[in-house]
Short mmCIF file of C-alpha atoms in Angstrom, two decimals:
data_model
loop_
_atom_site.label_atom_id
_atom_site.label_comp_id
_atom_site.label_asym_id
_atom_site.label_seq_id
_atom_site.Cartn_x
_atom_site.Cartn_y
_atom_site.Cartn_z
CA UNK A 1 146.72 136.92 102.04
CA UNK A 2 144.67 138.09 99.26
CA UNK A 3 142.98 134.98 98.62
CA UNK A 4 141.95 135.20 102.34
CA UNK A 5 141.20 138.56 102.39
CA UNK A 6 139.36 140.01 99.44
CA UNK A 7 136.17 137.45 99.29
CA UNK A 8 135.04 138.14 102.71
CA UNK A 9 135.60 142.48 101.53
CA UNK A 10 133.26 141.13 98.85
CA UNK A 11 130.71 139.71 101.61
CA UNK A 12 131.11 143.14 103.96
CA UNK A 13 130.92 144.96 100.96
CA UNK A 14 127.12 143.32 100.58
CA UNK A 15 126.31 143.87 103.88
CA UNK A 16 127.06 147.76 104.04
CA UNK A 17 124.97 148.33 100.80
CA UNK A 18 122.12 146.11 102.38
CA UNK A 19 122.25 148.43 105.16
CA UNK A 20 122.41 151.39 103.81
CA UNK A 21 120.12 151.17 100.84
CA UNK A 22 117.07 151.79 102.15
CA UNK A 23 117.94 155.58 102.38
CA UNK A 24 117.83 155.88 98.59
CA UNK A 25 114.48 153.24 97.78
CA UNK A 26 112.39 154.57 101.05
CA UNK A 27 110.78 157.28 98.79
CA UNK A 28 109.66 154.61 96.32
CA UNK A 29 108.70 151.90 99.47
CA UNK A 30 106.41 154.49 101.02
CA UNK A 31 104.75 155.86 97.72
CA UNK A 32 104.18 151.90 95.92
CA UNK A 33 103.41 150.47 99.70
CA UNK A 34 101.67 153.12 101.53
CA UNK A 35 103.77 153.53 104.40
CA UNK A 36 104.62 156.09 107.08
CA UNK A 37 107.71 157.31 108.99
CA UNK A 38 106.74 154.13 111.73
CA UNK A 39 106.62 151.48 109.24
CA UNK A 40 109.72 152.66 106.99
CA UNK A 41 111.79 153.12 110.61
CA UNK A 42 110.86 149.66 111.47
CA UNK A 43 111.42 148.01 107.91
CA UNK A 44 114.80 149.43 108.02
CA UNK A 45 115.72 148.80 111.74
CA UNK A 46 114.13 145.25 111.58
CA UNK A 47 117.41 144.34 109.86
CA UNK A 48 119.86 145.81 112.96
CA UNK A 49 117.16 143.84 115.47
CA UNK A 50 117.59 140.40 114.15
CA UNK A 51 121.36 141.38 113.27
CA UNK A 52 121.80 141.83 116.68
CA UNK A 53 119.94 138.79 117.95
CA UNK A 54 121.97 136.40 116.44
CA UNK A 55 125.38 138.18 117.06
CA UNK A 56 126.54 135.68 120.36
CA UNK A 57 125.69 132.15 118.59
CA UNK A 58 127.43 133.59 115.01
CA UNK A 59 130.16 134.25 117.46
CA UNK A 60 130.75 130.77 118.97
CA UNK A 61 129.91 129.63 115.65
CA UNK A 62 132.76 131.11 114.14
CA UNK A 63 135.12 130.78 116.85
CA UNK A 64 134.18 127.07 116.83
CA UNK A 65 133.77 126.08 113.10
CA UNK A 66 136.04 129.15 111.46
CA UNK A 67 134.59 132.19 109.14
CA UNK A 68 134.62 130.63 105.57
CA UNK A 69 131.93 127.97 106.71
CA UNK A 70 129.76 130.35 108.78
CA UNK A 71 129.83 133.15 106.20
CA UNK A 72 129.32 131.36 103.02
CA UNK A 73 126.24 130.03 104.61
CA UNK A 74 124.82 132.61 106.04
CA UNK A 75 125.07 134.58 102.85
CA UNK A 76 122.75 132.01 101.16
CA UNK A 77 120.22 133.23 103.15
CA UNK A 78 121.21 136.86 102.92
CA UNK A 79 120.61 136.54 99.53
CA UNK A 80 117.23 134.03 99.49
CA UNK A 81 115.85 137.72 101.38
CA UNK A 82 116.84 139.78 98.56
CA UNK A 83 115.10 138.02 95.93
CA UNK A 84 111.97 137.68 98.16
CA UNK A 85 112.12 141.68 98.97
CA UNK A 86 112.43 142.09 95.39
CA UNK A 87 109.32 140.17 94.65
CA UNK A 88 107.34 141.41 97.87
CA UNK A 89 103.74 142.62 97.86
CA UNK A 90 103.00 144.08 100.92
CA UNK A 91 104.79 145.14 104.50
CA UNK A 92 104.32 142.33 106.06
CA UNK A 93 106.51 140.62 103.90
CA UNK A 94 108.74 143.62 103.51
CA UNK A 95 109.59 143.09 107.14
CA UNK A 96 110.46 138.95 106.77
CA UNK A 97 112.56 139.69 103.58
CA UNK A 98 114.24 142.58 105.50
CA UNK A 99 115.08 140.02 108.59
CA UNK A 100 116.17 137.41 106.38
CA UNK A 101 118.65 140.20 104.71
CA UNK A 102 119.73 140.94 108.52
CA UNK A 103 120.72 137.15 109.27
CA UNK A 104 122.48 136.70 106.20
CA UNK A 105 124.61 139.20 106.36
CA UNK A 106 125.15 139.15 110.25
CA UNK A 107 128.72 137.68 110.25
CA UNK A 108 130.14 139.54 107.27
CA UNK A 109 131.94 142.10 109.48
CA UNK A 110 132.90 139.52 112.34
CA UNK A 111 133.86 136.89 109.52
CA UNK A 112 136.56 139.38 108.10
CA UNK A 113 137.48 140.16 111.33
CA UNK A 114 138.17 136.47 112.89
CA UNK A 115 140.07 136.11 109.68
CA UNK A 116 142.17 139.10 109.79
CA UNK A 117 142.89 137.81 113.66
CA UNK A 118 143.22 134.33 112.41
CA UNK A 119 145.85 134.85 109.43
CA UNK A 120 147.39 138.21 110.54
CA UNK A 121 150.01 139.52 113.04
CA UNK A 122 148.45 140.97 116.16
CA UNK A 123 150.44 143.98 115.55
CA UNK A 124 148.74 144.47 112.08
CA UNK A 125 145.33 143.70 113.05
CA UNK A 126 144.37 147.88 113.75
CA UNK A 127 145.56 148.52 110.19
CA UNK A 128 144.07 145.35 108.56
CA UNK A 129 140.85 146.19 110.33
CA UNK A 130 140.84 149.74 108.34
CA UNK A 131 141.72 148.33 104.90
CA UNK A 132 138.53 145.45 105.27
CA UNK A 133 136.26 148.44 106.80
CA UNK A 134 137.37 150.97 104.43
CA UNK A 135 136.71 148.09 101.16
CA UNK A 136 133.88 147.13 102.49
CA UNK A 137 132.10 150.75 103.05
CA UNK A 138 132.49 151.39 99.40
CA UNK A 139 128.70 149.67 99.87
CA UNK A 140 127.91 152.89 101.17
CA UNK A 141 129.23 154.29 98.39
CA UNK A 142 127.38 152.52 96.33
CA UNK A 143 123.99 152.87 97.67
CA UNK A 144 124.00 156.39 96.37
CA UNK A 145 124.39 157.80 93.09
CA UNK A 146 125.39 154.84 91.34
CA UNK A 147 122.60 152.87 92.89
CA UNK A 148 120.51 155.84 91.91
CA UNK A 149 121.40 155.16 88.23
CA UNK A 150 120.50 151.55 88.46
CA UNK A 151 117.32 152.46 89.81
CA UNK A 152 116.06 154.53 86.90
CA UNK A 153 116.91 151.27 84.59
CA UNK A 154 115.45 148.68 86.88
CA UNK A 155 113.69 149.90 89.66
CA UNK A 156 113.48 148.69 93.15
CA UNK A 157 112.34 145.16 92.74
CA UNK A 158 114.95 144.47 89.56
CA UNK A 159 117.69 146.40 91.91
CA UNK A 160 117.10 143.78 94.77
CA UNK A 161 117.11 140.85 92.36
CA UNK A 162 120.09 141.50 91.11
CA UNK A 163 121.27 141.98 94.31
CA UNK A 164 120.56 138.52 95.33
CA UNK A 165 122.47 136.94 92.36
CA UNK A 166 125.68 138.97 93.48
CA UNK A 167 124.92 137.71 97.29
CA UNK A 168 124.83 133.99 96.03
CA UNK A 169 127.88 134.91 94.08
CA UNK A 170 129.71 136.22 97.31
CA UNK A 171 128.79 132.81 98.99
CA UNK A 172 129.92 130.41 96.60
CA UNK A 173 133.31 132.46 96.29
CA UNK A 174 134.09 132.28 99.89
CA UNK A 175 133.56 129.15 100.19
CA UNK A 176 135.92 127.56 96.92
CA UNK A 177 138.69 130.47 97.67
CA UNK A 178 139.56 130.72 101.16
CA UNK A 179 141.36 128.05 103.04
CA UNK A 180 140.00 126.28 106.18
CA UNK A 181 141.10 127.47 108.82
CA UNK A 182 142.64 125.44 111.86
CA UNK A 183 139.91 124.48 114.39
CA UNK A 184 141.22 125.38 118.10
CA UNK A 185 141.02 123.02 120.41
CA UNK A 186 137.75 123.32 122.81
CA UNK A 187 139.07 123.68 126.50
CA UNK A 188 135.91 124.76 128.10
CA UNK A 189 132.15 125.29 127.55
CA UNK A 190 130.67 128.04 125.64
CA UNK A 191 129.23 129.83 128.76
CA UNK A 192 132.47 129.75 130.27
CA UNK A 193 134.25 131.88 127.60
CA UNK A 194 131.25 134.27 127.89
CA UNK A 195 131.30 134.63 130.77
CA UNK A 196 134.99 135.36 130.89
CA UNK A 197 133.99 137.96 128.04
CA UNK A 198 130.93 139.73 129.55
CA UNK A 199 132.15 139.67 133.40
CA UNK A 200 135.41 141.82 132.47
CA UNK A 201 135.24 145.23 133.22
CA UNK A 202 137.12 146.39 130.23
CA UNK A 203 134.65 145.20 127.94
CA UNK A 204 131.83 147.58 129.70
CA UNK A 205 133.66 150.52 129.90
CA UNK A 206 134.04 150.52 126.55
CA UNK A 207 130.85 149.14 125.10
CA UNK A 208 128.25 151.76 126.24
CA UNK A 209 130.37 154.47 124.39
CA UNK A 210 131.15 152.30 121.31
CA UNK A 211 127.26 150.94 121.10
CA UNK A 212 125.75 154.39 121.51
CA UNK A 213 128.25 156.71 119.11
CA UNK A 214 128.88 154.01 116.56
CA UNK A 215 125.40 152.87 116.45
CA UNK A 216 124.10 156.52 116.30
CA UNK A 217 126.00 156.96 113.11
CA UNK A 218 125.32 153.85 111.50
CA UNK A 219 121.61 154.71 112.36
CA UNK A 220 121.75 158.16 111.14
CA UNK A 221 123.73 157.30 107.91
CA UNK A 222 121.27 154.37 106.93
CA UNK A 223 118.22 155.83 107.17
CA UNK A 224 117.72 160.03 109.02
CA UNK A 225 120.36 161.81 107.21
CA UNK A 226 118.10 161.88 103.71
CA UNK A 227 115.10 162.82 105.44
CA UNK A 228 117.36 165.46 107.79
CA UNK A 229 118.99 166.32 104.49
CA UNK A 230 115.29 167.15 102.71
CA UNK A 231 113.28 168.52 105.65
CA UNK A 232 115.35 170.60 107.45
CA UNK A 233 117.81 171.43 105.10
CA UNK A 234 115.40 171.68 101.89
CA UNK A 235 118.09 170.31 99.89
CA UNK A 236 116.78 168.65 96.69
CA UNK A 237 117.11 164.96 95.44
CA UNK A 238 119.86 165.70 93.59
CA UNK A 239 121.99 167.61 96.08
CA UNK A 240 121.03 164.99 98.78
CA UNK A 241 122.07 162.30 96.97
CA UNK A 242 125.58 163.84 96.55
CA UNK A 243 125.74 164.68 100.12
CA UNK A 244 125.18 161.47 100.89
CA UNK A 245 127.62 159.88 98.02
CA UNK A 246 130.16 162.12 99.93
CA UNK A 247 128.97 160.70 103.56
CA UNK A 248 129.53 157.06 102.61
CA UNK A 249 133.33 158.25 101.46
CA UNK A 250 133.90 159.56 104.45
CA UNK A 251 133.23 156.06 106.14
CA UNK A 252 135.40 154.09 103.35
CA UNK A 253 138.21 157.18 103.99
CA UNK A 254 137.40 157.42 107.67
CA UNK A 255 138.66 153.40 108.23
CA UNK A 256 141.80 153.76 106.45
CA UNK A 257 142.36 157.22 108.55
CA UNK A 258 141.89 155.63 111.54
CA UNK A 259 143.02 152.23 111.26
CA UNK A 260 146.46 154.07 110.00
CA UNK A 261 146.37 156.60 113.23
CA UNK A 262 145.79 153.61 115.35
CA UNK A 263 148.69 151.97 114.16
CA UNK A 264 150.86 155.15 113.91
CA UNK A 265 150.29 156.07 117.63
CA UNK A 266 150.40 152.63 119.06
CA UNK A 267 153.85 152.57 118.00
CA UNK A 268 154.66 155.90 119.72
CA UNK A 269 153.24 154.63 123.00
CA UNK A 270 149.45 155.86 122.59
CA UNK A 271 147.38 153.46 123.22
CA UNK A 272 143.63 152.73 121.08
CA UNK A 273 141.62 153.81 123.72
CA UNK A 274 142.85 157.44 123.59
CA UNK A 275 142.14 158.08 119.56
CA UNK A 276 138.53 156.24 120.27
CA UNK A 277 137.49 159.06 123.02
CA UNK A 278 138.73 161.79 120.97
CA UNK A 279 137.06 160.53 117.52
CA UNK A 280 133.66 160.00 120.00
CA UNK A 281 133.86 163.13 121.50
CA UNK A 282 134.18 164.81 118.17
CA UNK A 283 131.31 162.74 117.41
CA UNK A 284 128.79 164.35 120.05
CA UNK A 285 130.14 167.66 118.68
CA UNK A 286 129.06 167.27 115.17
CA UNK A 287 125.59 166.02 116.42
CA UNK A 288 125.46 169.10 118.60
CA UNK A 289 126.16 171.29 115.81
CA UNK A 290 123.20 169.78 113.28
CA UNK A 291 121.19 169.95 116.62
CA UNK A 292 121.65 173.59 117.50
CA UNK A 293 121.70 174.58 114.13
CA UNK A 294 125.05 176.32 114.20
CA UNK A 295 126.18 178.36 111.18
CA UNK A 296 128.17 175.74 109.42
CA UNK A 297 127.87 173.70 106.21
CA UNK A 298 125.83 171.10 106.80
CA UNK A 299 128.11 168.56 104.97
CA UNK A 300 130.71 169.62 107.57
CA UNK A 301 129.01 167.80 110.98
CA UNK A 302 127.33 164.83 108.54
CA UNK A 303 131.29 163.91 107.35
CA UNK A 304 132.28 163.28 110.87
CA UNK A 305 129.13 161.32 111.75
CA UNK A 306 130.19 159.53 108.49
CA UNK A 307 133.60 158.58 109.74
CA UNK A 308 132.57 157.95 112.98
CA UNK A 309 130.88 154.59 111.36
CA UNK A 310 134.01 153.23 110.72
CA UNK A 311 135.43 153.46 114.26
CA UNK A 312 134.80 150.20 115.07
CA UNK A 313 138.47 149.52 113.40
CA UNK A 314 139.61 151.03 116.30
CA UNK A 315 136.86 149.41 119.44
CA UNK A 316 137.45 145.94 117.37
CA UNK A 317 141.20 146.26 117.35
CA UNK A 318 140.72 147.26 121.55
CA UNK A 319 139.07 143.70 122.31
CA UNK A 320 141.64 142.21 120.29
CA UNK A 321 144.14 143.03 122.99
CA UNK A 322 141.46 142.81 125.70
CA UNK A 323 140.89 138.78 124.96
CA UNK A 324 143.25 135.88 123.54
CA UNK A 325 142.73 135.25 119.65
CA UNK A 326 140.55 132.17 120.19
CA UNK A 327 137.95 134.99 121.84
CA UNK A 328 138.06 137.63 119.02
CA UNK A 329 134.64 136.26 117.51
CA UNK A 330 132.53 136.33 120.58
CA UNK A 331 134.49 139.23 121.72
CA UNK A 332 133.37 140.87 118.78
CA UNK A 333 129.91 139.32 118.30
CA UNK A 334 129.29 140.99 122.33
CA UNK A 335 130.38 144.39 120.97
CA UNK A 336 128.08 143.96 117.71
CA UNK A 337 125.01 142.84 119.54
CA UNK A 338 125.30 146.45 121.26
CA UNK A 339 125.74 148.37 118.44
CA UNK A 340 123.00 147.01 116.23
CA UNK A 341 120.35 146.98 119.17
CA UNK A 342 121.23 150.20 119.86
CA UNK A 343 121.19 151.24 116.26
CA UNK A 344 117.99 149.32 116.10
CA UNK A 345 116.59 151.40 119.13
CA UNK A 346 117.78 155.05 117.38
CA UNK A 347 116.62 154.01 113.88
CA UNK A 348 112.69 153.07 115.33
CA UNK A 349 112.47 155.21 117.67
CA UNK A 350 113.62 158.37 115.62
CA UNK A 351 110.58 157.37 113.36
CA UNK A 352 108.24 157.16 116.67
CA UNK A 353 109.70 160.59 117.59
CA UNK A 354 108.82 162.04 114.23
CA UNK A 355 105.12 160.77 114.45
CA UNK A 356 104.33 162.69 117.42
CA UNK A 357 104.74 166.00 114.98
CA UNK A 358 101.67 166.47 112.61
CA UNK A 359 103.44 166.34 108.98
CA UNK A 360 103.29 170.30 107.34
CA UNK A 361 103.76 170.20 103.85
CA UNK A 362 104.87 166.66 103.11
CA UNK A 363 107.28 167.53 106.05
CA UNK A 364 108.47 166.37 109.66
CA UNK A 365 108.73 169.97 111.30
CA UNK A 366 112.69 170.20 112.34
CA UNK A 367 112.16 170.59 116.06
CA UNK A 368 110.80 167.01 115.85
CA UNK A 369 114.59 165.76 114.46
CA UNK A 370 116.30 167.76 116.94
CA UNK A 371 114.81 166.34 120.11
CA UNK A 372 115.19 162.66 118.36
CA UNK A 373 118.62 163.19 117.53
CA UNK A 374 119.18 165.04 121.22
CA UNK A 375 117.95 162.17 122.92
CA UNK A 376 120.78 159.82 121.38
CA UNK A 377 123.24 162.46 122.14
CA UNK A 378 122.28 162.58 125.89
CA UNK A 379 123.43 158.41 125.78
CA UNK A 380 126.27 159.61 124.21
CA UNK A 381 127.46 162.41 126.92
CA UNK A 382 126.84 159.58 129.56
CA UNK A 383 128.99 156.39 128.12
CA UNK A 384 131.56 159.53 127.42
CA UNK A 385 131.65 160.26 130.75
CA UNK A 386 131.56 156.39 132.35
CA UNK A 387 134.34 155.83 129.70
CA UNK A 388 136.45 158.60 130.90
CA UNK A 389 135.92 157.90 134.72
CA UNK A 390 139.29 155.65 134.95
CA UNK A 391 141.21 158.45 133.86
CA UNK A 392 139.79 161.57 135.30
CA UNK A 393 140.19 159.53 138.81
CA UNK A 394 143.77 158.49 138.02
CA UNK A 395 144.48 162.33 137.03
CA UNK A 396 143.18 163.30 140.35
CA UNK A 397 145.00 161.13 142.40
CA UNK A 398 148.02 162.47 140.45
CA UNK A 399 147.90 165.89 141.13
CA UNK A 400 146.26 164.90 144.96
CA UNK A 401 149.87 162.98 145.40
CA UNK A 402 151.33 166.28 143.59
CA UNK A 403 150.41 169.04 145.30
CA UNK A 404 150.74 166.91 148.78
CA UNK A 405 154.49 166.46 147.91
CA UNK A 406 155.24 162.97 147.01
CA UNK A 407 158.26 163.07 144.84
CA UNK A 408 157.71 159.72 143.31
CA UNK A 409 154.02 161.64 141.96
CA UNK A 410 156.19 164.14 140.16
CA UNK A 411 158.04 160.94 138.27
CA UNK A 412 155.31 159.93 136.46
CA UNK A 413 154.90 160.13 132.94
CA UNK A 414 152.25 162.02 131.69
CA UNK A 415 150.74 159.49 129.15
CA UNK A 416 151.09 156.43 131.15
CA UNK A 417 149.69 154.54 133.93
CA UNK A 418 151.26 152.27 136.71
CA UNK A 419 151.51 148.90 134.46
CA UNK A 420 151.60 150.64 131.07
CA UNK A 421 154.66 153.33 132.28
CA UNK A 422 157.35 150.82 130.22
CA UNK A 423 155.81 150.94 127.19
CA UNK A 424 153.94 154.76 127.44
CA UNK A 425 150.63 153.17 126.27
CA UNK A 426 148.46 155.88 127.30
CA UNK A 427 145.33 153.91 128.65
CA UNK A 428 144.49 153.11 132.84
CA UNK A 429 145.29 149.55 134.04
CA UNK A 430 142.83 147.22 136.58
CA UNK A 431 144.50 148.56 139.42
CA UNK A 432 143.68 151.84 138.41
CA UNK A 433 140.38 151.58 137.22
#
């Protein structure tokens, strides 16, 4: 499976360092181009905006022609952007280089994925979903100090250049090492499938909550943890750097941890949807903890936010058993077009939020990051909440039936519901909800 597996790591791999780099060059973009929190928010969320816009056709496309086609093209153009971001002159073209980046690299998490589905027992697809994640965010890894070192020898421009040979690289392997994959046979129209996909109730319980948290994170990792980091902690270069080097482990550890505890408690009868609230709610916690200021180490909240990037192993691996294998990739691609718009929304708008605060001493004044980051967190609390309704109404009918004496109510298993009680899964069914 290697053959199959590592070259589309290789592509993801791009992909999270493309996302995440403009947290370490934004202090050199805004001093050699001249621009303010506004512009450097929408330069960087640019690339979630058009990511997102061209999640449903990447979708079908890979459902319909497989992910070594799709994703070896696509990465063509990732890497066309790089050179020309390398060689830009001014915003403007900044912000088409930036978009360019975003396309290309669009399908590198949903290519991996539709392979993984494609090649891989369904059984194995949690835990396969946590090694690709956890390869793939060493990107994140990389955009810090070592990226720092490459920057003293190169700078920004040399940095993206050779960034675009190593995307054209990624392409060209893809498409000589991995196999073709069987084409499915096409039993009804595009629309239909969608349909089926965006009309099930499943898919928007979950979506709000995996959009907002997961979004939030990716948003905050990219881009408002350095300045967060530098303005309200005062931390130096240096020591933010580091913070962040340790951030982008925790995503690359946080996949692993979680695509192993999704596979550990599926197989004692706790179901993917249980280990996705709790790893959400812990979420809002951390954010509520940088917000409020509480007396903790900062690196403390900031390494959950970190893992809580890599949760979609576990929201991926829950549409996997939502929709038959032939629907993974516009499954997926419906899931992805909420995260990045909403990580497009949280990464501009934090910016706009800043700007209404006059800047005092080179500085954003830290009540102007808490109410950003407390307006995410309100989203947050709310998809919580919608995601949870099944449940809290299934616990209350329980202890209703309880208390009003039907014996059969004091039969039921704790962490099961009415079509799940054979198997323990812990997660509400359609009659339920």
């Amino acid at each position: 499976m290697g053959y199959v597996f590592l070259p589309f790591v290789a592509g993801y791999y791009l992909s999270y360092l493309f996302r995440t780099i403009n947290t370490l060059i934004s202090g050199q973009l805004s001093a050699d181009l001249g621009l303010d929190a506004g512009n450097l928010g929408l330069l960087t969320s640019v690339y979630f905006l058009v990511f997102a816009g061209v999640q449903i056709p990447i979708g079908t496309l890979l459902d319909r022609f497989g992910p070594r086609r799709v994703q070896s093209a696509l990465l063509l153009v990732a890497g066309g952007g790089a050179a020309l971001f390398g060689a830009a002159s001014d915003f403007r073209e900044l912000l088409v280089a930036r978009a360019m980046i975003g396309i290309g690299v669009s399908a590198a998490a949903m290519a991996g994925l539709k392979a993984i589905v494609t090649w891989f027992p369904r059984e194995r697809v949690a835990l396969a979903n946590g090694y690709m994640i956890m390869l793939g965010a060493l990107g994140a890894v990389t955009a810090t100090t070592p990226t720092e070192w490459l920057l003293e020898c190169t700078g920004w421009r040399g940095l993206f250049g050779l960034l675009a040979l190593a995307t054209f690289a990624s392409a060209l392997l893809i498409f000589w090492a991995v196999p073709e994959a069987a084409r499915p046979q096409v039993t009804q129209s595009t629309a239909v499938k969608l349909r089926t996909i965006y009309t099930d109730r499943r898919f928007w319980r979950i979506a709000p909550l995996s959009a907002s948290c997961i979004g939030s994170a990716w948003s905050l990792q990219a881009l408002w943890a350095a300045s967060w980091l530098t303005n309200v902690e005062g931390l130096n270069r240096e020591s933010s750097i580091r913070q962040l080097f340790i951030m982008a482990l925790g995503i690359s550890a946080g996949a692993m941890l979680l695509g192993t505890l999704a596979d550990r408690l599926r197989r004692r009868g706790i179901g993917s949807e249980v280990l996705f609230a709790t790893v959400t709610a812990l979420f809002v916690g951390a954010e509520l903890a940088l917000i409020l200021r509480l007396p903790l180490p900062s690196l403390l909240p900031w390494f959950v936010i970190s893992i809580v990037g890599a949760a979609t192993v576990i929201s991926y691996a829950i549409l996997a058993e939502y929709f038959p294998r032939e629907l993974t990739g516009r499954a997926n691609a419906g899931l992805n077009v909420l995260h990045f718009g909403w990580r497009f929304i949280v990464q501009y708008g934090t910016g706009l939020i800043l700007d209404h605060w006059a800047v005092q001493d080179g500085r954003h004044p830290t009540i102007a990051y808490q109410v950003a980051f407390a307006c995410a967190v309100g989203v947050q609390v709310l998809a919580l909440g919608w995601f949870m309704i099944p449940w809290v109404c299934l616990l209350g009918r329980r202890i209703a039936k309880f208390f009003l004496g039907d014996p059969e109510a004091k039969t039921y298993p704790v962490e099961g519901s009415a079509t799940s009680a054979e198997d323990g899964v812990l997660e509400p069914d359609d009659e339920e909800w």
